[in-house]
Coordinates of C-alpha atoms and ligand atoms in Angstrom, one line a residue:
Chain A
M175 CA -29.9 11.3 3.5
N176 CA -26.2 11.7 3.6
G177 CA -26.0 9.0 6.3
V178 CA -28.0 6.6 4.1
M179 CA -25.7 7.2 1.1
E180 CA -22.7 6.7 3.3
F181 CA -24.1 3.5 4.6
L182 CA -24.8 2.2 1.1
R183 CA -21.5 3.2 -0.2
T184 CA -19.6 1.5 2.6
T185 CA -21.7 -1.7 2.3
G186 CA -21.1 -1.7 -1.4
G187 CA -17.4 -1.1 -0.9
L188 CA -17.1 -3.8 1.6
L189 CA -18.8 -6.3 -0.6
G190 CA -16.8 -5.2 -3.6
L191 CA -13.5 -5.7 -1.7
F192 CA -14.7 -9.0 -0.4
I193 CA -15.5 -10.3 -4.0
E194 CA -12.2 -8.9 -5.3
T195 CA -10.3 -10.6 -2.5
L196 CA -12.0 -13.9 -3.2
Y197 CA -11.0 -13.6 -6.8
W198 CA -7.4 -13.0 -5.9
C199 CA -7.4 -16.0 -3.7
K200 CA -6.5 -17.9 -6.9
S201 CA -3.0 -16.5 -6.4
A202 CA -2.8 -17.6 -2.8
I203 CA -0.3 -20.4 -3.5
S204 CA 2.2 -18.3 -5.3
N205 CA 1.9 -15.6 -2.6
S206 CA 2.1 -18.1 0.3
D207 CA 5.1 -16.3 1.8
K208 CA 3.0 -13.3 2.4
V209 CA 0.3 -15.4 4.0
F210 CA 2.8 -17.0 6.3
A211 CA 4.2 -13.7 7.2
Q212 CA 0.8 -12.5 8.2
L213 CA 0.1 -15.8 10.1
Y214 CA 3.3 -15.2 12.0
I215 CA 2.3 -11.7 13.0
I216 CA -1.1 -12.9 14.1
G217 CA 0.3 -15.7 16.2
N218 CA 2.8 -13.4 17.9
Q219 CA 0.2 -10.8 18.6
T220 CA -2.5 -12.9 19.9
L221 CA -1.3 -16.2 21.5
P222 CA 0.1 -14.8 24.8
V223 CA -2.7 -12.4 25.5
G224 CA -5.2 -14.9 24.2
A225 CA -4.1 -17.5 26.8
L226 CA -4.5 -15.0 29.6
I227 CA -7.9 -13.8 28.5
A228 CA -9.2 -17.3 27.9
L229 CA -7.9 -18.6 31.3
F230 CA -9.7 -15.9 33.2
S231 CA -12.9 -16.0 31.1
G232 CA -13.3 -19.7 31.7
G233 CA -12.6 -19.0 35.3
V234 CA -15.2 -16.3 35.7
L235 CA -17.8 -18.5 34.0
A236 CA -17.2 -21.2 36.6
L237 CA -17.2 -18.6 39.3
Q238 CA -20.6 -17.2 38.2
A239 CA -22.3 -20.5 37.4
G240 CA -20.7 -22.9 39.9
P241 CA -22.2 -21.6 43.2
T242 CA -25.7 -21.2 41.7
L243 CA -25.6 -24.7 40.2
A244 CA -24.3 -26.0 43.6
Q245 CA -27.3 -24.6 45.4
F246 CA -29.4 -27.0 43.4
G247 CA -26.9 -29.8 43.7
L248 CA -26.1 -29.6 40.0
E249 CA -22.5 -28.6 40.4
E250 CA -21.1 -31.3 38.2
N251 CA -22.7 -29.6 35.3
V252 CA -20.2 -26.7 35.5
G253 CA -18.0 -28.5 33.0
G254 CA -20.7 -28.7 30.4
L255 CA -21.8 -25.1 31.0
V256 CA -18.3 -23.6 30.8
G257 CA -17.5 -25.9 27.9
L258 CA -20.5 -25.1 25.8
S259 CA -20.5 -21.3 26.4
L260 CA -16.9 -21.1 25.5
A261 CA -17.1 -23.4 22.4
K262 CA -20.2 -21.8 20.9
E263 CA -20.2 -18.2 21.9
I264 CA -17.6 -16.8 24.2
G265 CA -14.6 -18.4 22.5
P266 CA -15.3 -17.0 19.0
I267 CA -16.4 -13.6 20.3
M268 CA -13.4 -13.2 22.6
A269 CA -11.0 -14.3 19.9
S270 CA -12.6 -12.0 17.4
I271 CA -12.4 -9.0 19.7
L272 CA -8.8 -9.8 20.5
I273 CA -7.9 -10.2 16.8
A274 CA -9.8 -7.1 15.8
G275 CA -8.1 -5.0 18.6
R276 CA -4.6 -6.3 18.1
V277 CA -4.3 -7.3 14.5
G278 CA -7.1 -5.6 12.7
S279 CA -6.2 -2.3 14.1
A280 CA -2.6 -2.7 13.0
M281 CA -3.8 -3.7 9.5
A282 CA -6.0 -0.7 9.3
A283 CA -3.1 1.6 10.5
E284 CA -0.7 0.1 8.1
L285 CA -2.9 0.3 5.0
A286 CA -4.1 3.7 6.0
S287 CA -0.6 5.0 6.2
M288 CA 0.2 3.4 2.9
S289 CA -2.7 5.1 1.3
V290 CA -1.9 8.5 2.9
Y291 CA 1.8 8.3 1.9
E292 CA 1.1 7.3 -1.7
E293 CA 2.5 3.8 -1.3
I294 CA -0.7 2.3 -2.6
D295 CA -0.5 4.6 -5.6
A296 CA 3.1 3.5 -6.1
L297 CA 2.0 -0.1 -6.1
K298 CA -0.6 0.7 -8.7
T299 CA 2.0 2.4 -10.9
M300 CA 4.1 -0.7 -10.6
D301 CA 1.1 -2.7 -11.9
I302 CA 0.9 -4.6 -8.6
N303 CA -2.7 -5.0 -7.5
P304 CA -3.0 -3.8 -3.9
V305 CA -5.8 -6.3 -3.3
R306 CA -3.6 -9.2 -4.4
Y307 CA -0.5 -7.9 -2.7
L308 CA -1.9 -6.6 0.5
V309 CA -5.5 -7.6 1.2
M310 CA -5.6 -11.2 0.0
P311 CA -2.7 -12.5 2.3
R312 CA -4.2 -10.7 5.3
F313 CA -7.7 -12.1 4.5
I314 CA -6.5 -15.7 4.2
A315 CA -4.3 -15.5 7.2
M316 CA -7.1 -14.1 9.4
V317 CA -9.7 -16.6 8.2
L318 CA -7.3 -19.4 8.9
A319 CA -5.9 -18.1 12.1
L320 CA -9.1 -17.1 13.9
P321 CA -10.6 -20.7 14.1
V322 CA -7.2 -21.9 15.4
L323 CA -7.1 -19.2 17.9
V324 CA -10.7 -20.2 19.0
I325 CA -9.7 -23.8 19.6
Y326 CA -6.6 -22.6 21.5
M327 CA -8.7 -20.3 23.7
D328 CA -11.4 -22.8 24.2
V329 CA -9.0 -25.4 25.6
I330 CA -7.3 -22.9 27.9
G331 CA -10.7 -21.5 28.9
W332 CA -12.0 -25.0 29.8
F333 CA -8.9 -25.5 31.9
G334 CA -9.5 -22.1 33.6
G335 CA -13.0 -23.1 34.4
G336 CA -11.9 -26.4 35.8
L337 CA -9.3 -24.8 38.0
V338 CA -11.9 -22.4 39.5
A339 CA -14.4 -25.2 40.0
L340 CA -11.7 -27.1 41.8
V341 CA -10.5 -24.4 44.2
N342 CA -13.8 -22.6 44.8
P343 CA -15.0 -23.9 48.1
E344 CA -18.7 -23.6 47.1
V345 CA -18.3 -25.8 44.0
H346 CA -15.2 -27.9 44.8
L347 CA -15.4 -30.2 41.8
S348 CA -12.5 -32.5 40.9
L349 CA -10.9 -31.9 37.5
D350 CA -11.9 -35.4 36.6
V351 CA -15.6 -34.9 37.1
Y352 CA -15.4 -31.5 35.5
Y353 CA -13.8 -33.0 32.4
R354 CA -16.2 -35.9 32.2
N355 CA -19.2 -33.6 32.2
L356 CA -17.6 -31.3 29.7
S357 CA -16.8 -34.1 27.3
E358 CA -20.3 -35.5 27.6
L359 CA -22.0 -32.2 26.8
V360 CA -19.6 -30.6 24.3
D361 CA -19.7 -32.6 21.2
F362 CA -17.8 -32.1 17.9
V363 CA -20.7 -30.2 16.4
A364 CA -20.7 -27.6 19.2
V365 CA -17.0 -26.9 18.5
V366 CA -17.5 -26.8 14.8
N367 CA -20.3 -24.3 15.4
G368 CA -17.8 -22.0 17.0
L369 CA -15.3 -22.5 14.3
I370 CA -17.7 -21.6 11.5
K371 CA -18.6 -18.5 13.4
A372 CA -14.9 -17.7 13.8
M373 CA -14.3 -18.0 10.1
F374 CA -17.1 -15.6 9.3
F375 CA -15.7 -13.2 11.9
G376 CA -12.3 -13.5 10.3
V377 CA -13.8 -12.5 6.9
I378 CA -15.6 -9.5 8.5
I379 CA -12.6 -8.2 10.5
S380 CA -10.0 -8.6 7.7
I381 CA -12.3 -7.0 5.0
V382 CA -13.5 -4.2 7.3
C383 CA -10.0 -3.3 8.5
C384 CA -8.4 -3.5 5.0
Y385 CA -11.3 -1.5 3.5
V386 CA -11.2 1.3 6.0
G387 CA -7.4 1.4 5.7
L388 CA -7.3 1.6 1.9
K389 CA -10.1 4.2 1.8
T390 CA -8.1 6.6 4.1
K391 CA -7.3 10.0 2.6
G392 CA -5.7 13.0 4.2
G393 CA -2.9 12.9 6.8
P394 CA -1.7 11.4 10.1
R395 CA -4.9 12.4 11.9
E396 CA -7.0 10.5 9.4
I397 CA -4.9 7.4 10.0
G398 CA -5.9 7.6 13.7
Y399 CA -9.6 8.0 12.8
S400 CA -9.4 5.1 10.4
V401 CA -8.0 2.8 13.1
T402 CA -10.7 3.6 15.5
K403 CA -13.3 3.3 12.9
A404 CA -12.1 0.0 11.7
V405 CA -12.0 -1.5 15.1
V406 CA -15.4 -0.2 16.2
M407 CA -17.0 -1.2 12.9
S408 CA -15.4 -4.7 13.3
F409 CA -16.8 -5.1 16.8
V410 CA -20.3 -4.0 15.8
L411 CA -20.4 -6.1 12.7
V412 CA -19.1 -9.2 14.6
L413 CA -21.6 -8.8 17.4
V414 CA -24.6 -8.1 15.2
S415 CA -23.7 -10.8 12.7
D416 CA -23.2 -13.3 15.5
Y417 CA -26.9 -13.2 16.2
Y418 CA -27.8 -13.9 12.6
I419 CA -25.1 -16.6 12.1
T420 CA -26.4 -18.3 15.2
R421 CA -29.9 -18.2 13.8
I422 CA -28.7 -19.7 10.5
L423 CA -26.6 -22.4 12.3
L424 CA -29.7 -23.3 14.5
F425 CA -31.7 -23.5 11.3
L426 CA -29.2 -25.8 9.7
N427 CA -29.0 -27.9 12.9
I428 CA -25.4 -27.2 13.5
D429 CA -25.6 -26.4 17.2
Chain B
M155 CA 26.5 31.7 -16.6
E156 CA 27.0 30.1 -13.3
R157 CA 25.5 26.9 -14.5
K158 CA 28.2 26.4 -17.1
I159 CA 31.0 26.6 -14.6
E160 CA 29.4 24.2 -12.2
E161 CA 28.7 21.8 -15.0
Q162 CA 32.4 21.5 -15.8
E163 CA 33.3 20.9 -12.2
S164 CA 31.0 17.9 -11.7
N165 CA 30.7 16.0 -14.9
T166 CA 32.0 12.8 -13.3
T167 CA 29.0 12.2 -11.2
L168 CA 26.9 9.0 -11.0
L169 CA 26.2 7.5 -14.3
G170 CA 29.1 9.3 -15.9
A171 CA 31.5 7.7 -13.5
V172 CA 29.9 4.4 -13.9
T173 CA 30.1 4.2 -17.6
S174 CA 33.5 5.9 -18.0
E175 CA 35.2 3.0 -16.2
Q176 CA 32.8 0.3 -17.1
N177 CA 35.2 -2.6 -16.4
G178 CA 34.3 -4.3 -13.1
R179 CA 31.6 -1.7 -12.2
T180 CA 28.2 -3.2 -11.7
G181 CA 26.4 0.0 -12.8
S182 CA 26.6 -1.3 -16.3
V183 CA 24.6 -4.3 -15.5
L184 CA 21.5 -2.2 -15.3
L185 CA 22.4 -0.2 -18.4
D186 CA 22.7 -3.4 -20.4
Y187 CA 19.3 -4.5 -19.0
L188 CA 17.5 -1.3 -19.9
K189 CA 16.0 -1.5 -23.3
C190 CA 16.2 2.2 -24.1
A191 CA 13.1 2.2 -26.3
A192 CA 12.2 5.9 -26.2
V193 CA 8.6 6.7 -26.9
G194 CA 6.7 9.9 -27.6
L195 CA 3.8 11.1 -25.6
K196 CA 0.8 13.2 -26.6
I197 CA -1.5 14.9 -24.1
D198 CA -4.6 15.8 -25.9
N199 CA -6.9 18.4 -24.4
I200 CA -7.1 17.0 -20.8
N201 CA -9.9 18.4 -18.6
R202 CA -10.3 17.5 -15.0
S203 CA -12.4 19.0 -12.2
F204 CA -12.7 18.1 -8.5
G205 CA -16.1 19.3 -7.6
D206 CA -16.1 23.1 -8.5
N207 CA -12.4 23.1 -8.7
H208 CA -11.6 23.0 -12.4
V209 CA -7.9 22.0 -12.1
L210 CA -6.9 21.0 -15.7
R211 CA -8.6 23.1 -18.3
G212 CA -7.5 21.6 -21.6
V213 CA -3.9 20.7 -21.3
N214 CA -2.2 20.0 -24.6
L215 CA 1.4 18.8 -24.9
N216 CA 3.5 16.8 -27.3
I217 CA 6.6 15.1 -26.1
E218 CA 9.1 13.6 -28.5
P219 CA 10.8 10.3 -27.9
G220 CA 13.9 10.6 -25.7
E221 CA 13.1 14.1 -24.7
T222 CA 13.2 15.6 -21.2
V223 CA 10.4 18.0 -20.8
V224 CA 10.0 20.0 -17.6
I225 CA 6.6 21.2 -16.7
L226 CA 6.9 24.3 -14.5
G227 CA 4.0 25.6 -12.4
K228 CA 3.2 27.2 -9.2
S229 CA 2.1 25.1 -6.2
G230 CA -1.5 24.0 -6.6
S231 CA -1.5 24.6 -10.3
G232 CA -2.3 20.9 -10.9
K233 CA 1.1 19.5 -11.7
S234 CA 0.7 16.4 -9.5
V235 CA -2.8 16.0 -10.9
L236 CA -1.5 16.1 -14.4
M237 CA 1.2 13.5 -13.6
R238 CA -1.4 11.2 -12.0
H239 CA -3.3 11.4 -15.2
I240 CA -0.3 10.5 -17.3
I241 CA 0.6 7.5 -15.1
G242 CA -3.0 6.3 -15.1
L243 CA -3.9 6.8 -11.5
E244 CA -6.7 9.3 -12.4
C245 CA -9.0 9.4 -15.4
P246 CA -9.6 12.7 -17.2
D247 CA -13.1 14.1 -17.5
T248 CA -12.4 14.7 -21.2
G249 CA -9.4 14.4 -23.3
R250 CA -6.9 11.5 -23.9
I251 CA -3.3 10.7 -23.4
F252 CA -1.3 8.7 -25.9
V253 CA 2.0 7.0 -25.4
A254 CA 3.6 5.7 -28.6
G255 CA 0.3 6.3 -30.2
E256 CA -1.7 4.1 -27.8
D257 CA -4.3 5.5 -25.4
I258 CA -3.1 4.9 -21.9
N259 CA -6.6 4.0 -20.7
D260 CA -6.8 1.2 -23.3
P261 CA -7.0 -2.1 -21.4
E262 CA -4.2 -3.5 -23.6
F263 CA -1.9 -0.6 -22.8
K264 CA -0.3 -1.9 -19.6
R265 CA 0.7 -5.1 -21.4
N266 CA 2.7 -3.2 -24.0
H267 CA 4.1 -0.2 -22.2
V268 CA 5.7 0.6 -18.8
L269 CA 5.7 4.1 -17.3
A270 CA 7.3 4.8 -14.0
M271 CA 6.8 7.6 -11.6
V272 CA 9.0 9.0 -8.8
F273 CA 6.5 10.4 -6.4
Q274 CA 6.8 13.8 -4.6
S275 CA 6.9 11.9 -1.3
S276 CA 9.1 9.2 -2.7
A277 CA 6.4 6.7 -1.6
L278 CA 8.9 4.0 -0.6
F279 CA 7.3 1.0 1.1
N280 CA 8.2 1.6 4.7
S281 CA 8.0 -2.1 5.7
L282 CA 10.6 -3.1 3.1
T283 CA 14.3 -2.5 3.0
V284 CA 15.9 -0.4 0.4
S285 CA 16.8 -3.4 -1.8
E286 CA 13.4 -5.0 -1.3
N287 CA 11.8 -1.8 -2.5
V288 CA 13.9 -1.7 -5.6
A289 CA 13.4 -5.4 -6.2
L290 CA 9.7 -5.5 -5.7
Y291 CA 8.7 -4.9 -9.3
L292 CA 11.1 -7.6 -10.5
R293 CA 9.9 -10.1 -7.9
E294 CA 6.1 -9.5 -8.2
H295 CA 6.2 -9.7 -11.9
K296 CA 8.5 -12.7 -11.9
I297 CA 10.8 -11.0 -14.4
F298 CA 13.8 -13.0 -13.2
T299 CA 13.5 -16.3 -11.4
E300 CA 17.2 -16.4 -10.2
E301 CA 17.6 -14.5 -7.0
S302 CA 21.2 -13.7 -8.0
R303 CA 20.2 -11.9 -11.1
I304 CA 17.7 -9.7 -9.1
K305 CA 20.5 -8.9 -6.6
E306 CA 22.8 -7.9 -9.4
I307 CA 20.2 -5.6 -11.1
V308 CA 19.2 -4.1 -7.7
S309 CA 22.8 -3.3 -6.6
S310 CA 23.5 -2.0 -10.1
A311 CA 20.5 0.3 -9.9
L312 CA 21.5 1.5 -6.4
E313 CA 25.0 2.1 -7.7
I314 CA 23.7 4.3 -10.5
V315 CA 21.9 6.5 -8.0
G316 CA 25.0 6.5 -5.8
L317 CA 23.6 4.4 -3.0
Q318 CA 25.8 1.3 -3.1
G319 CA 25.9 -0.5 0.2
K320 CA 22.6 0.9 1.5
E321 CA 20.7 -2.3 0.5
D322 CA 19.7 -3.3 4.0
E323 CA 18.7 0.0 5.4
M324 CA 15.0 0.7 6.1
P325 CA 13.4 3.8 4.4
S326 CA 12.9 5.3 7.9
E327 CA 16.6 5.3 8.5
I328 CA 17.7 7.2 5.4
S329 CA 17.5 10.9 4.5
G330 CA 15.0 12.5 2.2
G331 CA 17.5 12.8 -0.7
M332 CA 18.4 9.2 -0.4
K333 CA 14.8 8.2 -0.4
R334 CA 14.3 10.1 -3.6
R335 CA 17.2 8.3 -5.2
V336 CA 15.9 4.9 -4.0
A337 CA 12.6 5.9 -5.7
V338 CA 14.6 6.6 -8.9
A339 CA 16.3 3.3 -8.7
R340 CA 13.0 1.6 -8.1
A341 CA 11.6 3.3 -11.2
L342 CA 14.6 2.4 -13.3
V343 CA 14.4 -1.4 -12.7
M344 CA 10.9 -1.3 -14.1
N345 CA 12.6 -0.8 -17.5
P346 CA 10.2 2.1 -18.2
E347 CA 9.8 3.9 -21.5
V348 CA 8.9 7.1 -19.7
I349 CA 9.9 8.3 -16.3
L350 CA 7.8 10.9 -14.5
F351 CA 9.4 12.9 -11.7
D352 CA 7.0 14.8 -9.4
E353 CA 8.9 17.6 -7.8
P354 CA 12.1 15.6 -7.6
T355 CA 13.9 18.2 -5.5
A356 CA 11.1 19.4 -3.2
G357 CA 12.4 19.5 0.3
L358 CA 16.0 18.7 -0.5
D359 CA 19.1 20.8 0.3
P360 CA 20.9 22.6 -2.6
M361 CA 23.6 19.9 -2.8
M362 CA 21.1 17.1 -3.1
T363 CA 19.1 19.2 -5.6
R364 CA 22.2 19.3 -7.7
T365 CA 22.7 15.6 -7.4
I366 CA 19.2 14.8 -8.5
G367 CA 19.5 17.3 -11.4
D368 CA 22.7 15.5 -12.5
L369 CA 21.0 12.2 -12.2
I370 CA 18.2 13.3 -14.5
C371 CA 20.7 14.7 -17.0
D372 CA 22.7 11.5 -16.9
L373 CA 19.6 9.4 -17.6
K374 CA 18.9 11.6 -20.5
H375 CA 22.3 11.1 -22.0
Q376 CA 23.0 7.5 -21.1
I377 CA 19.8 5.8 -21.8
Q378 CA 17.9 8.3 -24.0
I379 CA 14.7 7.7 -21.9
T380 CA 11.7 10.0 -22.2
Q381 CA 11.4 12.0 -19.0
I382 CA 8.8 14.4 -17.7
V383 CA 9.8 16.4 -14.8
V384 CA 7.3 18.5 -12.9
T385 CA 8.6 21.2 -10.6
H386 CA 8.4 24.7 -9.4
D387 CA 12.2 24.9 -9.1
I388 CA 13.2 27.2 -12.0
D389 CA 17.0 26.5 -11.7
L390 CA 16.4 22.7 -12.0
A391 CA 14.1 23.3 -15.0
F392 CA 16.7 25.2 -16.9
Y393 CA 19.4 22.7 -15.9
V394 CA 17.8 19.5 -17.1
A395 CA 15.2 20.5 -19.7
D396 CA 15.3 19.9 -23.4
R397 CA 12.0 21.8 -23.5
I398 CA 10.1 23.6 -20.8
A399 CA 6.3 23.9 -20.6
I400 CA 4.7 26.5 -18.3
L401 CA 1.5 25.3 -16.6
S402 CA -0.7 28.0 -15.4
E403 CA -4.5 28.2 -14.7
G404 CA -4.9 24.7 -15.9
R405 CA -3.4 25.2 -19.3
I406 CA 0.0 25.1 -20.9
L407 CA 0.9 28.8 -21.3
E408 CA 4.0 28.3 -23.4
V409 CA 6.3 25.5 -24.5
G410 CA 9.8 26.0 -25.8
T411 CA 13.5 25.3 -25.4
P412 CA 15.1 26.9 -22.3
D413 CA 16.4 29.7 -24.5
Q414 CA 13.0 30.4 -26.0
I415 CA 11.4 30.4 -22.6
R416 CA 14.1 32.8 -21.3
S417 CA 13.4 35.2 -24.2
S418 CA 9.7 34.8 -24.0
T419 CA 7.6 38.0 -24.3
N420 CA 4.5 36.4 -22.7
S421 CA 4.0 38.4 -19.4
G422 CA 2.9 35.3 -17.6
V423 CA 6.1 33.5 -18.4
I424 CA 8.2 36.5 -17.6
D425 CA 6.6 36.8 -14.2
F426 CA 7.1 33.2 -13.6
I427 CA 10.8 32.9 -14.4
K428 CA 12.2 36.2 -13.2
P429 CA 14.5 35.9 -10.2
Q430 CA 12.6 36.5 -7.0
F431 CA 15.4 38.0 -5.0
A432 CA 17.3 39.8 -7.7
Ligands
ADP703 N1 -8.0 14.0 -5.1 C1 -8.3 15.3 -5.1 N2 -9.5 15.7 -4.7 C2 -9.9 17.0 -4.7 N3 -9.0 18.0 -5.1 C3 -7.8 17.7 -5.5 C4 -7.4 16.3 -5.5 N4 -6.1 16.3 -5.9 C5 -5.8 17.5 -6.2 N5 -6.8 18.4 -5.9 C6 -6.7 19.8 -6.1 O1 -6.1 20.1 -7.3 C7 -5.3 21.3 -7.2 C8 -3.9 21.0 -7.8 O2 -3.3 20.1 -6.9 P1 -1.8 19.5 -7.2 O3 -1.8 18.9 -8.5 O4 -1.5 18.6 -6.1 O5 -0.9 20.8 -7.2 P2 0.7 20.9 -7.4 O6 0.8 21.7 -8.7 O7 1.2 21.7 -6.3 O8 1.2 19.5 -7.5 C9 -5.3 21.7 -5.8 O9 -6.2 22.8 -5.7 C10 -5.9 20.5 -5.0 O10 -6.7 20.9 -4.0
MG704 MG1 2.4 18.4 -6.4

């Protein structure tokens, strides 16, 4: 019973925060400095690691699929396979997990410590709305940055797949052939499919992490709990909603 | 007795120093900017419970414009809770609070009146520098568009609290007493009609306690602002108060001038103010 109440309260709270954040997006232009500051943080935190993860993920896809396809003489399809998996599924998921782990956790920690140390209350007494001042810039930055990060990781992942296809003796595909197959199979819609997902994940991660942070009460220990909770909740919601978003996109023929 | 002697020794502190030699000192910039519109405050039968914990049990208190009232109470007596009600962070279960005759929970209230609070923990924004902390209100509410005017007001406010030259330090780099004073500067630039101090001297050394006490007295004399100070520090209370209210068991036990409180016959009051180590 308690669990059900807690679930309903959290769901309601997340939706409420989401709607309030959307409302405050009207002040996005006059707060653009805060959005840019957040974008800068996100870029700094994710681009280097993102490249590394993407390179190896693309590589491992080619490594797994390449030899099997080669057995049936279909090795030139490695490009399409790596390209599509990355664009539609693995790119958005990897980028989300990276952003939730590196940026979302930091957001939750920052807002949680601001709650615990009365900084949020201080903002309210100064008649500065915490959602406008803190949540909205983080929300916009993440929703904008995540699709960009996905494209960045897609491209690097494709390259990683190509490298492995090239050097792996069982596949041994030239970059030229790899790229031609990839560009035949991966069309614009496939990439857009991934980007739409990424934007939804950006909404989920930023709202969850800000919500959990702002709701934190207690002391330093609770800040730690909140960070873990925010990251785990982001992962779960991203992976579960991925299924439903995919269903919807299939239904709408965006795949 | 002791108080009197100390008072004479140090009456050139902070605001006093600033205004006595106004020429060329930037402290006066803030004083000119402050509108000094003192307002009265009426706390009308406030009740508040947290679950079974009935913290405020009908608090009544009238505060005159320009008055400095100290609310004395033991730890856990609900002093912070009362302050959070006055500033509007919490809503009472029953009862109302009026500032200048207007209910603070009226939606119009925030447009007409500004109350500022200095939190027990100072509550500075850790990711902003000292000057950004002080300037935040001015910037977010676009009170001034020229950056130079904001700079002027901020450094004037920092000078008033005796922290000139600390503009670019981060809150984590300064001491507890300095943080508390930055919090006072941050409250002052809001141009408030009422300032609330929640345990302004908690956790500070005796010297700093004195500095904060002087600061509160200076504000009282220089800008005639209405101040509410909540504390369990009895020395501070007698030093700064025009009137003292004793909060006990969720009610105001007694209100009076420091002399009236000293000569009170109420046993609760006597217990509270008698020297602990005498
Ligand atoms: N948000 C809250 N939820 C539950 N109990 C609270 C809350 N805030 C304060 N209390 C309780 O109210 C009482 C008074 O607290 P407080 O006002 O902080 O005391 P103090 O006089 O030391 O400032 C305490 O018993 C505290 O546990
Ligand atoms: Mg307190």
